[in-house]
CSV table of C-alpha atoms and ligand atoms in Angstrom, one decimal:
chain,number,residue,atom,x,y,z
A,1,MET,CA,73.1,124.4,63.2
A,2,ILE,CA,72.3,128.0,63.0
A,3,LYS,CA,71.9,129.8,66.6
A,4,ILE,CA,69.8,132.0,66.3
A,5,THR,CA,70.5,135.8,68.9
A,6,PRO,CA,67.7,137.0,70.8
A,7,SER,CA,66.9,140.2,68.7
A,8,GLU,CA,66.8,138.3,65.5
A,9,LEU,CA,64.0,135.9,67.7
A,10,ASN,CA,61.6,139.2,68.0
A,11,LEU,CA,61.6,139.9,64.7
A,12,ILE,CA,61.3,136.5,62.9
A,13,ALA,CA,58.4,136.4,66.0
A,14,GLN,CA,56.8,139.6,64.0
A,15,TYR,CA,57.4,138.7,60.8
A,16,ILE,CA,55.8,135.2,61.8
A,17,HIS,CA,52.8,137.2,63.3
A,18,GLU,CA,52.4,140.1,60.2
A,19,ILE,CA,52.1,136.8,57.9
A,20,SER,CA,49.9,134.8,59.5
A,21,GLY,CA,48.4,135.9,62.7
A,22,ILE,CA,50.2,132.8,64.7
A,23,TYR,CA,51.9,134.4,68.2
A,24,LEU,CA,55.0,132.5,69.0
A,25,ASP,CA,56.1,132.4,72.8
A,26,GLN,CA,59.6,134.0,72.6
A,27,SER,CA,60.8,132.0,75.2
A,28,LYS,CA,60.6,128.8,73.6
A,29,SER,CA,63.6,129.9,70.8
A,30,TYR,CA,64.3,126.3,70.1
A,31,LEU,CA,60.5,126.3,68.6
A,32,PHE,CA,62.5,128.5,66.3
A,33,GLU,CA,65.8,127.0,65.3
A,34,THR,CA,63.6,123.3,65.0
A,35,ARG,CA,60.9,124.4,62.9
A,36,LEU,CA,62.2,126.6,60.3
A,37,GLY,CA,66.6,125.6,61.0
A,38,ALA,CA,66.4,122.8,58.0
A,39,ILE,CA,64.3,125.8,55.6
A,40,ALA,CA,67.1,128.1,57.1
A,41,GLU,CA,69.6,125.3,55.8
A,42,ARG,CA,68.5,125.0,53.2
A,43,LEU,CA,68.6,128.1,51.3
A,44,GLY,CA,72.5,128.7,52.5
A,45,CYS,CA,71.2,131.2,55.0
A,46,LYS,CA,74.4,132.2,57.6
A,47,SER,CA,72.3,134.2,59.9
A,48,TYR,CA,68.9,133.8,60.8
A,49,GLN,CA,68.9,137.9,59.8
A,50,ASP,CA,70.1,136.9,56.3
A,51,PHE,CA,67.1,134.4,56.5
A,52,TYR,CA,64.4,137.1,57.1
A,53,ASN,CA,66.0,139.1,53.8
A,54,LYS,CA,65.4,136.2,52.0
A,55,ALA,CA,61.8,135.8,52.6
A,56,LYS,CA,61.5,139.4,53.3
A,57,ARG,CA,62.6,139.6,48.9
A,58,ASP,CA,61.9,136.6,47.5
A,59,LEU,CA,58.5,138.3,45.1
A,60,THR,CA,57.7,134.4,44.6
A,61,ARG,CA,56.6,134.3,48.3
A,62,ASN,CA,57.4,130.8,48.3
A,63,ILE,CA,59.8,131.2,51.4
A,64,GLU,CA,57.0,132.5,53.6
A,65,ARG,CA,54.8,129.7,52.3
A,66,GLN,CA,57.2,127.4,53.4
A,67,ILE,CA,57.5,128.8,57.5
A,68,ILE,CA,54.0,128.7,57.3
A,69,ASP,CA,53.7,125.1,56.5
A,70,ALA,CA,56.2,124.6,59.3
A,71,ILE,CA,55.3,126.7,62.0
A,72,SER,CA,51.6,126.0,61.6
A,73,THR,CA,50.2,122.9,63.6
A,74,ASN,CA,47.8,120.6,61.7
A,75,GLU,CA,47.0,118.5,64.0
A,76,THR,CA,43.9,117.3,63.3
A,77,LEU,CA,40.9,114.2,63.2
A,78,PHE,CA,38.0,112.6,61.7
A,79,PHE,CA,34.7,113.3,64.1
A,80,ARG,CA,37.0,115.7,66.7
A,81,ASP,CA,35.3,115.4,70.2
A,82,LYS,CA,32.7,114.1,68.4
A,83,GLY,CA,29.8,115.9,70.2
A,84,PRO,CA,29.7,118.7,67.2
A,85,PHE,CA,29.0,115.9,64.7
A,86,GLU,CA,26.3,115.2,66.8
A,87,LEU,CA,25.2,118.7,67.6
A,88,LEU,CA,24.9,118.6,63.6
A,89,GLN,CA,23.4,115.7,63.2
A,90,HIS,CA,20.6,115.9,65.5
A,91,LYS,CA,20.2,119.6,65.9
A,92,LEU,CA,22.2,122.1,63.7
A,93,LEU,CA,21.1,120.9,59.8
A,94,PRO,CA,17.4,119.8,60.4
A,95,GLU,CA,16.7,123.4,62.0
A,96,ILE,CA,19.3,124.9,58.8
A,97,ILE,CA,17.5,122.9,56.6
A,98,ASP,CA,13.4,123.5,57.8
A,99,ARG,CA,13.9,127.4,57.7
A,100,ARG,CA,16.0,127.1,54.1
A,101,THR,CA,13.7,124.4,52.7
A,102,PRO,CA,11.4,126.8,49.7
A,103,LYS,CA,8.0,126.3,49.7
A,104,ALA,CA,8.3,125.6,45.8
A,105,PRO,CA,8.1,121.7,45.7
A,106,ASN,CA,11.0,122.5,42.8
A,107,LEU,CA,13.2,125.0,44.3
A,108,LYS,CA,15.8,123.3,46.0
A,109,THR,CA,17.3,123.8,49.8
A,110,ASN,CA,20.4,125.7,49.8
A,111,ILE,CA,23.2,125.1,53.0
A,112,ARG,CA,26.5,127.0,53.0
A,113,ILE,CA,29.1,126.0,55.1
A,114,TRP,CA,32.8,126.6,56.5
A,115,SER,CA,35.0,124.7,57.7
A,116,ALA,CA,37.3,128.1,58.3
A,117,ALA,CA,40.9,126.2,59.7
A,118,ALA,CA,40.0,123.0,57.4
A,119,SER,CA,43.6,121.7,57.6
A,120,THR,CA,44.1,118.5,55.9
A,121,GLY,CA,40.6,118.3,55.7
A,122,GLN,CA,38.9,115.7,58.4
A,123,GLU,CA,36.5,118.4,59.9
A,124,LEU,CA,35.3,119.1,56.6
A,125,TYR,CA,35.1,115.9,55.3
A,126,SER,CA,33.3,115.0,58.9
A,127,ILE,CA,31.1,117.1,58.1
A,128,ALA,CA,30.1,115.3,54.5
A,129,ILE,CA,29.7,112.3,55.7
A,130,ILE,CA,27.7,113.6,58.7
A,131,ILE,CA,25.2,115.0,55.9
A,132,LYS,CA,25.2,112.4,53.0
A,133,GLU,CA,24.6,109.8,56.1
A,134,LEU,CA,21.0,112.5,57.0
A,135,LEU,CA,20.6,113.1,53.3
A,136,ARG,CA,21.1,110.7,51.2
A,137,ASP,CA,19.7,111.8,48.8
A,138,LEU,CA,21.2,115.3,47.9
A,139,SER,CA,19.7,116.3,44.4
A,140,ARG,CA,17.0,118.7,46.2
A,141,TYR,CA,19.5,120.3,47.5
A,142,ALA,CA,22.6,122.8,47.2
A,143,ILE,CA,25.0,122.5,50.2
A,144,THR,CA,27.8,124.0,49.4
A,145,LEU,CA,31.1,122.9,51.9
A,146,LEU,CA,34.2,125.2,51.9
A,147,GLY,CA,37.4,124.4,53.4
A,148,THR,CA,40.3,127.1,53.6
A,149,ASP,CA,43.4,127.2,55.4
A,150,ILE,CA,46.8,129.5,55.3
A,151,SER,CA,48.8,126.1,54.7
A,152,ASP,CA,49.6,125.0,50.9
A,153,SER,CA,50.6,121.6,52.2
A,154,ALA,CA,47.3,121.2,54.6
A,155,ILE,CA,45.5,122.0,51.6
A,156,SER,CA,47.1,119.9,49.3
A,157,GLN,CA,46.8,117.4,51.4
A,158,ALA,CA,43.0,118.0,52.0
A,159,SER,CA,42.3,117.8,48.0
A,160,TYR,CA,43.8,115.1,47.5
A,161,GLY,CA,42.3,113.2,50.1
A,162,LYS,CA,44.4,110.5,51.5
A,163,TYR,CA,44.7,109.6,55.2
A,164,ASN,CA,47.4,106.4,56.2
A,165,LYS,CA,46.5,104.5,58.7
A,166,PHE,CA,47.7,106.4,61.6
A,167,GLU,CA,45.3,109.3,59.8
A,168,ILE,CA,42.2,106.9,59.6
A,169,GLU,CA,42.5,104.9,62.9
A,170,ARG,CA,42.4,108.4,64.9
A,171,GLY,CA,38.2,109.1,64.7
A,172,LEU,CA,37.1,107.4,62.4
A,173,ASP,CA,34.6,104.6,62.2
A,174,GLN,CA,34.9,101.1,60.7
A,175,ARG,CA,31.2,101.9,59.4
A,176,TYR,CA,31.6,105.1,57.6
A,177,LEU,CA,35.5,103.4,56.4
A,178,GLN,CA,34.0,100.9,54.7
A,179,ARG,CA,31.4,103.4,53.0
A,180,TYR,CA,33.3,106.3,52.1
A,181,PHE,CA,36.4,105.4,51.5
A,182,SER,CA,38.3,103.0,49.4
A,183,LEU,CA,42.0,101.3,49.6
A,184,PHE,CA,44.8,103.2,48.3
A,185,GLY,CA,48.0,101.3,48.7
A,186,ASP,CA,48.9,101.3,51.9
A,187,SER,CA,46.6,104.7,52.6
A,188,TRP,CA,42.7,105.2,52.2
A,189,LYS,CA,41.1,107.4,49.7
A,190,ILE,CA,37.8,109.9,50.7
A,191,LYS,CA,35.5,108.3,47.7
A,192,ASP,CA,34.4,110.6,45.0
A,193,GLU,CA,30.7,110.8,46.0
A,194,ILE,CA,32.3,112.4,49.0
A,195,ARG,CA,35.2,114.6,47.8
A,196,ALA,CA,33.2,115.7,44.8
A,197,MET,CA,30.4,117.7,47.9
A,198,VAL,CA,33.2,119.8,49.0
A,199,ASN,CA,35.7,122.2,47.9
A,200,PHE,CA,39.0,123.3,49.7
A,201,ARG,CA,41.3,126.5,49.2
A,202,LYS,CA,44.2,128.8,50.6
A,203,LEU,CA,42.9,131.6,53.1
A,204,ASN,CA,44.3,133.2,55.6
A,205,LEU,CA,41.8,134.2,58.4
A,206,MET,CA,43.7,137.6,58.7
A,207,ALA,CA,42.9,139.0,54.9
A,208,PRO,CA,39.3,140.0,54.6
A,209,PHE,CA,36.9,136.9,53.6
A,210,THR,CA,34.1,138.9,53.1
A,211,SER,CA,34.0,138.1,49.3
A,212,LEU,CA,33.0,134.9,50.4
A,213,GLY,CA,29.3,135.2,51.1
A,214,LYS,CA,27.3,134.6,54.1
A,215,PHE,CA,26.8,131.2,55.7
A,216,ASP,CA,24.9,128.8,57.7
A,217,ILE,CA,27.3,126.8,59.8
A,218,ILE,CA,30.7,128.0,60.5
A,219,PHE,CA,33.9,125.7,61.9
A,220,CYS,CA,36.2,127.9,63.5
A,221,ARG,CA,38.1,125.4,65.8
A,222,ASN,CA,41.7,125.0,67.0
A,223,VAL,CA,42.9,128.0,65.7
A,224,ALA,CA,42.3,131.5,67.6
A,225,ILE,CA,44.0,129.5,70.0
A,226,TYR,CA,47.8,130.7,68.2
A,227,PHE,CA,46.1,134.0,67.8
A,228,THR,CA,46.4,137.0,70.3
A,229,LEU,CA,43.5,138.6,72.4
A,230,GLU,CA,43.4,141.4,70.3
A,231,ASP,CA,43.6,138.9,66.6
A,232,ARG,CA,40.8,136.8,67.8
A,233,LYS,CA,39.1,139.7,68.5
A,234,LYS,CA,38.7,140.6,65.8
A,235,LEU,CA,38.9,137.4,63.9
A,236,PHE,CA,35.1,136.6,65.5
A,237,ASN,CA,33.8,140.4,64.9
A,238,ARG,CA,34.5,139.2,60.9
A,239,ILE,CA,33.0,135.5,61.4
A,240,ALA,CA,30.0,137.3,62.7
A,241,ASP,CA,30.0,139.5,59.4
A,242,SER,CA,30.0,136.0,57.9
A,243,LEU,CA,27.3,134.1,59.9
A,244,ALA,CA,24.0,134.5,58.4
A,245,ASP,CA,21.9,135.6,60.9
A,246,ASP,CA,20.3,132.6,62.2
A,247,GLY,CA,23.0,130.9,62.3
A,248,PHE,CA,25.3,129.0,64.1
A,249,LEU,CA,29.2,128.7,65.5
A,250,ILE,CA,31.0,126.2,66.4
A,251,ILE,CA,34.9,127.2,67.5
A,252,GLY,CA,36.8,124.8,69.3
A,253,SER,CA,36.2,122.4,72.5
A,254,THR,CA,38.3,123.9,75.0
A,255,GLU,CA,37.6,127.7,73.6
A,256,SER,CA,35.9,130.0,74.8
A,257,LEU,CA,34.4,132.8,73.2
A,258,SER,CA,33.5,135.3,77.2
A,259,GLY,CA,35.5,138.9,76.6
A,260,VAL,CA,35.8,137.8,73.2
A,261,CYS,CA,33.4,138.4,71.0
A,262,PRO,CA,29.8,140.1,73.0
A,263,ARG,CA,27.8,138.9,69.7
A,264,PHE,CA,27.3,135.7,70.4
A,265,VAL,CA,25.4,133.6,72.1
A,266,PRO,CA,26.3,130.1,74.2
A,267,LYS,CA,23.8,127.7,73.7
A,268,ARG,CA,24.5,124.2,74.7
A,269,HIS,CA,22.1,121.1,73.6
A,270,LEU,CA,23.6,117.7,74.6
A,271,ARG,CA,27.1,117.8,74.8
A,272,ALA,CA,28.3,120.2,73.1
A,273,ILE,CA,27.8,124.5,72.9
A,274,PHE,CA,27.2,126.0,69.7
A,275,TYR,CA,26.9,129.9,69.1
A,276,GLN,CA,24.1,132.2,67.9
A,277,LYS,CA,24.4,135.9,67.0
A,278,ASN,CA,22.4,138.4,69.2
A,279,ASN,CA,20.6,140.0,66.6
B,1,MET,CA,66.7,90.9,81.0
B,2,LYS,CA,66.2,92.9,78.3
B,3,ASN,CA,62.1,94.0,77.3
B,4,LEU,CA,62.1,93.1,73.6
B,5,SER,CA,60.3,89.2,73.1
B,6,ILE,CA,61.7,87.4,70.0
B,7,LEU,CA,61.2,84.5,68.5
B,8,VAL,CA,63.4,82.9,65.5
B,9,VAL,CA,62.6,80.7,62.8
B,10,ASP,CA,65.3,79.0,61.1
B,11,ASP,CA,65.8,75.3,59.6
B,12,ASP,CA,68.9,75.1,59.6
B,13,PRO,CA,69.0,73.6,64.5
B,14,VAL,CA,72.3,75.2,63.8
B,15,ILE,CA,72.4,77.6,63.5
B,16,ARG,CA,68.7,78.0,65.0
B,17,ARG,CA,70.5,77.3,68.4
B,18,LEU,CA,73.6,79.6,67.5
B,19,ILE,CA,71.2,82.8,67.6
B,20,GLN,CA,69.2,81.8,70.0
B,21,GLN,CA,72.3,81.2,72.6
B,22,ARG,CA,73.9,84.8,71.6
B,23,LEU,CA,70.6,86.2,71.7
B,24,GLU,CA,69.8,84.6,75.3
B,25,LYS,CA,73.4,85.2,76.1
B,26,ALA,CA,72.6,88.9,75.7
B,27,ASN,CA,69.3,88.6,78.3
B,28,TYR,CA,67.2,88.8,75.9
B,29,PRO,CA,63.7,86.5,76.1
B,30,VAL,CA,64.2,84.1,73.2
B,31,GLU,CA,62.2,81.0,72.3
B,32,VAL,CA,62.7,79.0,68.9
B,33,ALA,CA,60.6,77.3,65.1
B,34,LYS,CA,61.8,75.0,63.4
B,35,ASP,CA,59.9,75.8,60.1
B,36,GLY,CA,57.6,78.4,59.4
B,37,THR,CA,54.5,76.3,60.1
B,38,GLU,CA,55.4,76.0,63.6
B,39,ALA,CA,56.3,79.3,64.1
B,40,SER,CA,53.0,80.2,62.7
B,41,ASP,CA,51.0,77.9,65.5
B,42,LEU,CA,53.6,80.2,67.8
B,43,LEU,CA,52.6,83.3,67.3
B,44,ASN,CA,48.7,82.3,67.1
B,45,SER,CA,49.1,81.6,70.6
B,46,LYS,CA,51.1,84.6,72.0
B,47,TYR,CA,52.5,88.4,71.0
B,48,TYR,CA,56.4,88.6,70.2
B,49,ASP,CA,58.1,91.5,69.7
B,50,VAL,CA,60.2,90.9,67.6
B,51,VAL,CA,60.2,87.8,65.0
B,52,LEU,CA,63.6,87.0,63.4
B,53,THR,CA,63.2,84.6,60.5
B,54,ASP,CA,65.6,82.6,57.8
B,55,LEU,CA,63.7,84.0,53.9
B,56,MET,CA,64.3,80.8,52.1
B,57,MET,CA,62.5,78.0,54.2
B,58,PRO,CA,61.4,74.5,53.0
B,59,GLY,CA,57.7,73.7,53.3
B,60,GLY,CA,54.4,76.0,52.1
B,61,ILE,CA,55.0,79.3,54.7
B,62,GLY,CA,58.8,81.1,54.0
B,63,GLY,CA,59.9,83.6,55.7
B,64,ILE,CA,57.7,86.3,54.0
B,65,GLU,CA,54.0,84.4,55.0
B,66,VAL,CA,56.0,84.4,58.5
B,67,LEU,CA,56.2,88.5,57.8
B,68,GLU,CA,52.6,88.6,56.3
B,69,ILE,CA,51.1,86.1,59.1
B,70,ALA,CA,52.8,88.4,61.8
B,71,LYS,CA,51.8,91.4,60.5
B,72,ALA,CA,48.6,90.3,60.4
B,73,LEU,CA,48.4,89.7,64.1
B,74,HIS,CA,50.3,91.6,64.9
B,75,SER,CA,51.1,95.1,63.3
B,76,ASN,CA,53.3,95.7,66.5
B,77,THR,CA,55.4,92.7,66.3
B,78,GLU,CA,58.8,93.7,63.8
B,79,VAL,CA,59.9,91.4,61.5
B,80,VAL,CA,64.1,90.7,60.8
B,81,LEU,CA,64.5,88.1,57.9
B,82,ILE,CA,67.5,86.9,57.3
B,83,THR,CA,68.9,85.7,54.0
B,84,ALA,CA,71.7,85.0,51.4
B,85,HIS,CA,73.5,87.7,48.9
B,86,SER,CA,71.4,86.3,46.2
B,87,SER,CA,68.5,86.8,48.2
B,88,VAL,CA,68.5,90.2,49.2
B,89,ASP,CA,66.0,91.1,46.2
B,90,THR,CA,63.5,89.5,47.3
B,91,ALA,CA,64.7,91.0,51.0
B,92,VAL,CA,64.1,94.4,49.4
B,93,GLU,CA,60.4,93.2,48.5
B,94,ALA,CA,60.0,92.1,51.7
B,95,MET,CA,60.2,95.4,53.9
B,96,LYS,CA,57.8,96.7,50.8
B,97,LYS,CA,55.0,94.4,52.8
B,98,GLY,CA,56.6,96.4,56.1
B,99,ALA,CA,59.5,94.0,57.2
B,100,ALA,CA,61.6,96.2,59.7
B,101,ASP,CA,64.9,95.2,58.8
B,102,TYR,CA,67.3,92.7,56.8
B,103,LEU,CA,70.6,90.3,57.7
B,104,GLU,CA,72.4,89.0,55.4
B,105,LYS,CA,73.9,85.7,56.0
B,106,PRO,CA,76.5,84.6,57.7
B,107,VAL,CA,75.0,86.5,60.9
B,108,ASN,CA,76.9,88.8,62.1
B,109,PHE,CA,76.4,89.5,65.9
B,110,ASP,CA,77.1,93.0,66.2
B,111,GLU,CA,74.8,93.7,63.5
B,112,LEU,CA,71.6,91.9,64.2
B,113,PHE,CA,72.6,93.5,68.1
B,114,LEU,CA,72.5,97.2,66.6
B,115,LYS,CA,69.3,96.6,64.8
B,116,LEU,CA,67.6,95.2,67.9
B,117,ASP,CA,68.6,98.4,69.9
B,118,LYS,CA,67.2,101.0,67.2
B,119,ILE,CA,63.8,98.6,67.3
B,120,ALA,CA,63.6,98.8,71.0
B,121,ASN,CA,64.3,102.6,71.1
B,122,LEU,CA,61.9,102.5,67.8
B,123,LYS,CA,59.1,101.4,70.2
B,124,THR,CA,59.9,103.3,73.3
B,125,ILE,CA,59.1,106.3,71.4
B,126,LEU,CA,56.4,104.8,69.6
B,127,ARG,CA,54.8,104.2,73.3
B,128,ASN,CA,56.1,107.7,74.8
B,129,ALA,CA,53.6,109.7,72.2
B,130,GLN,CA,50.9,107.0,72.1
B,131,ASP,CA,51.2,108.0,76.4
B,132,LEU,CA,51.7,111.5,75.5
B,133,GLN,CA,48.7,111.0,73.4
B,134,GLN,CA,46.0,109.6,75.7
B,135,ALA,CA,47.5,111.7,78.7
B,136,MET,CA,46.6,115.4,76.5
B,137,ASP,CA,43.0,113.1,75.0
B,138,THR,CA,42.0,113.2,78.2
B,139,THR,CA,42.9,116.5,80.0
B,140,GLU,CA,41.8,118.2,76.5
B,141,ASN,CA,38.4,116.1,77.7
B,142,VAL,CA,38.1,117.8,81.5
B,143,ALA,CA,38.9,121.3,80.5
B,144,SER,CA,36.4,120.7,77.7
B,145,GLN,CA,33.7,120.4,80.4
B,146,THR,CA,35.0,123.0,82.8
B,147,ILE,CA,35.0,125.2,80.0
B,148,GLN,CA,31.8,124.6,79.0
B,149,ASP,CA,30.3,125.1,82.1
B,150,LEU,CA,32.1,128.2,82.8
B,151,GLU,CA,31.1,130.1,79.2
B,152,MET,CA,27.3,129.2,79.7
B,153,ARG,CA,27.7,130.2,83.8
B,154,VAL,CA,29.0,133.5,82.5
B,155,ALA,CA,26.5,133.7,79.7
B,156,ARG,CA,24.1,133.8,82.4
B,157,LEU,CA,25.5,136.2,84.9
B,158,ASP,CA,25.8,138.6,81.5
B,159,GLU,CA,22.5,138.7,81.1
B,160,LEU,CA,21.6,138.0,84.9
B,161,LEU,CA,24.1,141.8,85.0
B,162,ASP,CA,21.6,143.5,82.2
B,163,ALA,CA,17.9,143.0,84.0
B,164,VAL,CA,19.4,144.2,87.2
B,165,GLU,CA,21.2,147.1,85.1
B,166,THR,CA,17.3,147.7,83.1
B,167,SER,CA,15.8,147.5,86.4
B,168,LEU,CA,17.5,149.8,88.5
B,169,THR,CA,17.7,152.4,85.4
B,170,ASN,CA,13.9,152.4,85.3
B,171,THR,CA,12.8,155.5,86.0
B,172,ASP,CA,9.6,154.8,85.2
B,173,GLU,CA,9.5,153.5,89.3
B,174,ASP,CA,10.6,155.1,92.3
B,175,GLU,CA,14.0,153.9,93.6
B,176,ASP,CA,12.7,151.7,96.3
B,177,VAL,CA,11.0,149.4,93.6
B,178,ARG,CA,13.6,149.6,91.6
B,179,ILE,CA,16.2,148.0,94.2
B,180,ALA,CA,13.9,145.7,95.4
B,181,LYS,CA,13.1,143.7,91.8
B,182,ALA,CA,16.9,144.3,90.9
B,183,LEU,CA,17.3,142.3,94.3
B,184,ALA,CA,14.7,139.8,93.8
B,185,LEU,CA,17.0,138.9,90.6
B,186,LEU,CA,19.7,138.5,92.2
B,187,ALA,CA,18.4,136.1,95.0
B,188,LYS,CA,17.1,133.6,91.7
B,189,ARG,CA,21.1,133.3,91.2
C,301,SAM,C1,45.4,122.7,65.1
C,301,SAM,S1,44.6,122.8,63.6
C,301,SAM,C2,43.1,122.4,63.6
C,301,SAM,C3,41.8,121.9,62.5
C,301,SAM,C4,40.6,121.8,62.6
C,301,SAM,N1,39.9,122.7,62.0
C,301,SAM,C5,40.2,120.7,63.8
C,301,SAM,O1,39.3,121.6,64.6
C,301,SAM,O2,40.8,119.5,63.8
C,301,SAM,C6,45.0,124.9,62.8
C,301,SAM,C7,45.1,124.5,61.2
C,301,SAM,O3,44.9,126.7,61.1
C,301,SAM,C8,45.6,127.5,60.0
C,301,SAM,N2,46.1,128.2,60.5
C,301,SAM,C9,47.1,128.7,61.2
C,301,SAM,N3,46.8,129.6,60.8
C,301,SAM,C10,45.7,130.2,59.6
C,301,SAM,C11,45.7,131.7,59.8
C,301,SAM,N4,46.6,132.9,60.0
C,301,SAM,N5,44.5,131.2,58.9
C,301,SAM,C12,44.0,130.4,58.5
C,301,SAM,N6,44.4,129.2,58.5
C,301,SAM,C13,45.1,129.2,59.7
C,301,SAM,C14,46.9,126.1,60.4
C,301,SAM,O4,47.9,126.3,59.2
C,301,SAM,C15,46.1,124.7,60.6
C,301,SAM,O5,46.2,123.7,59.6
């Protein structure tokens, strides 16, 4: 195994921050070695300096992709924390629908929802399932469900919509499993009716995202925890720009925005918190 | 006593006895079944960590069926098949159906003990991972309640401070009145 020196640690940590915003604690050198060691060895690197040089010089950015896949934590599950999804079903969606439904009967109701660190897709599919359960007939709605993530491998699993039994067992109701998934070998695949409701694409939250347009509801959960306070402040400020004035933001259940973004005010409903802009 | 309970299924009484004795000598809790039917009854009545079964047995229930029954009842039960060299292909097929491993006849006991150690290690690791996940879920739930409470409290205090500031800087009123109003606001906290 290649050993990492303190100065290389610093170099690699800065590089990772530069390409992903992820801030890694340099006291955990084993984390760098266990997660990046295999890639470095596959590339035939003699040191981490060598690894860094190769990554920097790689115009295909293939190494950068591998590094991001290796250091990002993709841990997620269907209906994670339950609360936000009950909130969505009983309060946020009904309110948005109420406000967005046009007077003219032949016009569709527009709803745009963004899962900003979608990982392998469980969060966005949970949202799609809630919408399908709530609205049944979607023909009167124009719904955009967008999932983005920096990790290519996460996005490709999300797009494929296939989950093994461990991923399924965590959080997914038997009822939803039967209704919205089909058995696929020894795994489960999301049915086309749900798959067709969503879109996934690669996006680095550190880069501009105004081109995505404005959203009515944004889920940005359990990703900013990997960023520095400085980056977190900038991120949520830009998220406020991408949220409709009467829109809703949901963050992770152990995250907080106090001291991070004064443009958001927390509101509590049932057992969950959501944020609105203080326009 | 080792903490891996084993069910040995073999229709040949000599081999059955031999395996049982060797496992008992190595301190494993062992039970035996003389065919698939008896194995099925035992599996239905209690949980075993490992089922060690012959692949070819007379009667309707062979090794593959024992594997299927065991896995259907408890996915945590690990099944090791004992096969003749000629039916290794079938054993490989069985691995696809969830068998943990297979052994060729005649049984080499060093190999068997090695495989059992490996299964025990995997079970320990899985158990630890589950414990960790459980502990993390609990911590996360408690933390999230605390954070939610604090988040709401901070928001309330911010609002209060804004109101106090407005009241204190309201030059339309006398200083005494401003202070009194600010104090009244603070008293409501
Ligand atoms: C722990 S998962 C959260 C998944 C889901 N939102 C949830 O709460 O269950 C964190 C995800 O953030 C992604 N991520 C990390 N840095 C990112 C960045 N700069 N831009 C976009 N996604 C990023 C990782 O690839 C990973 O999939």
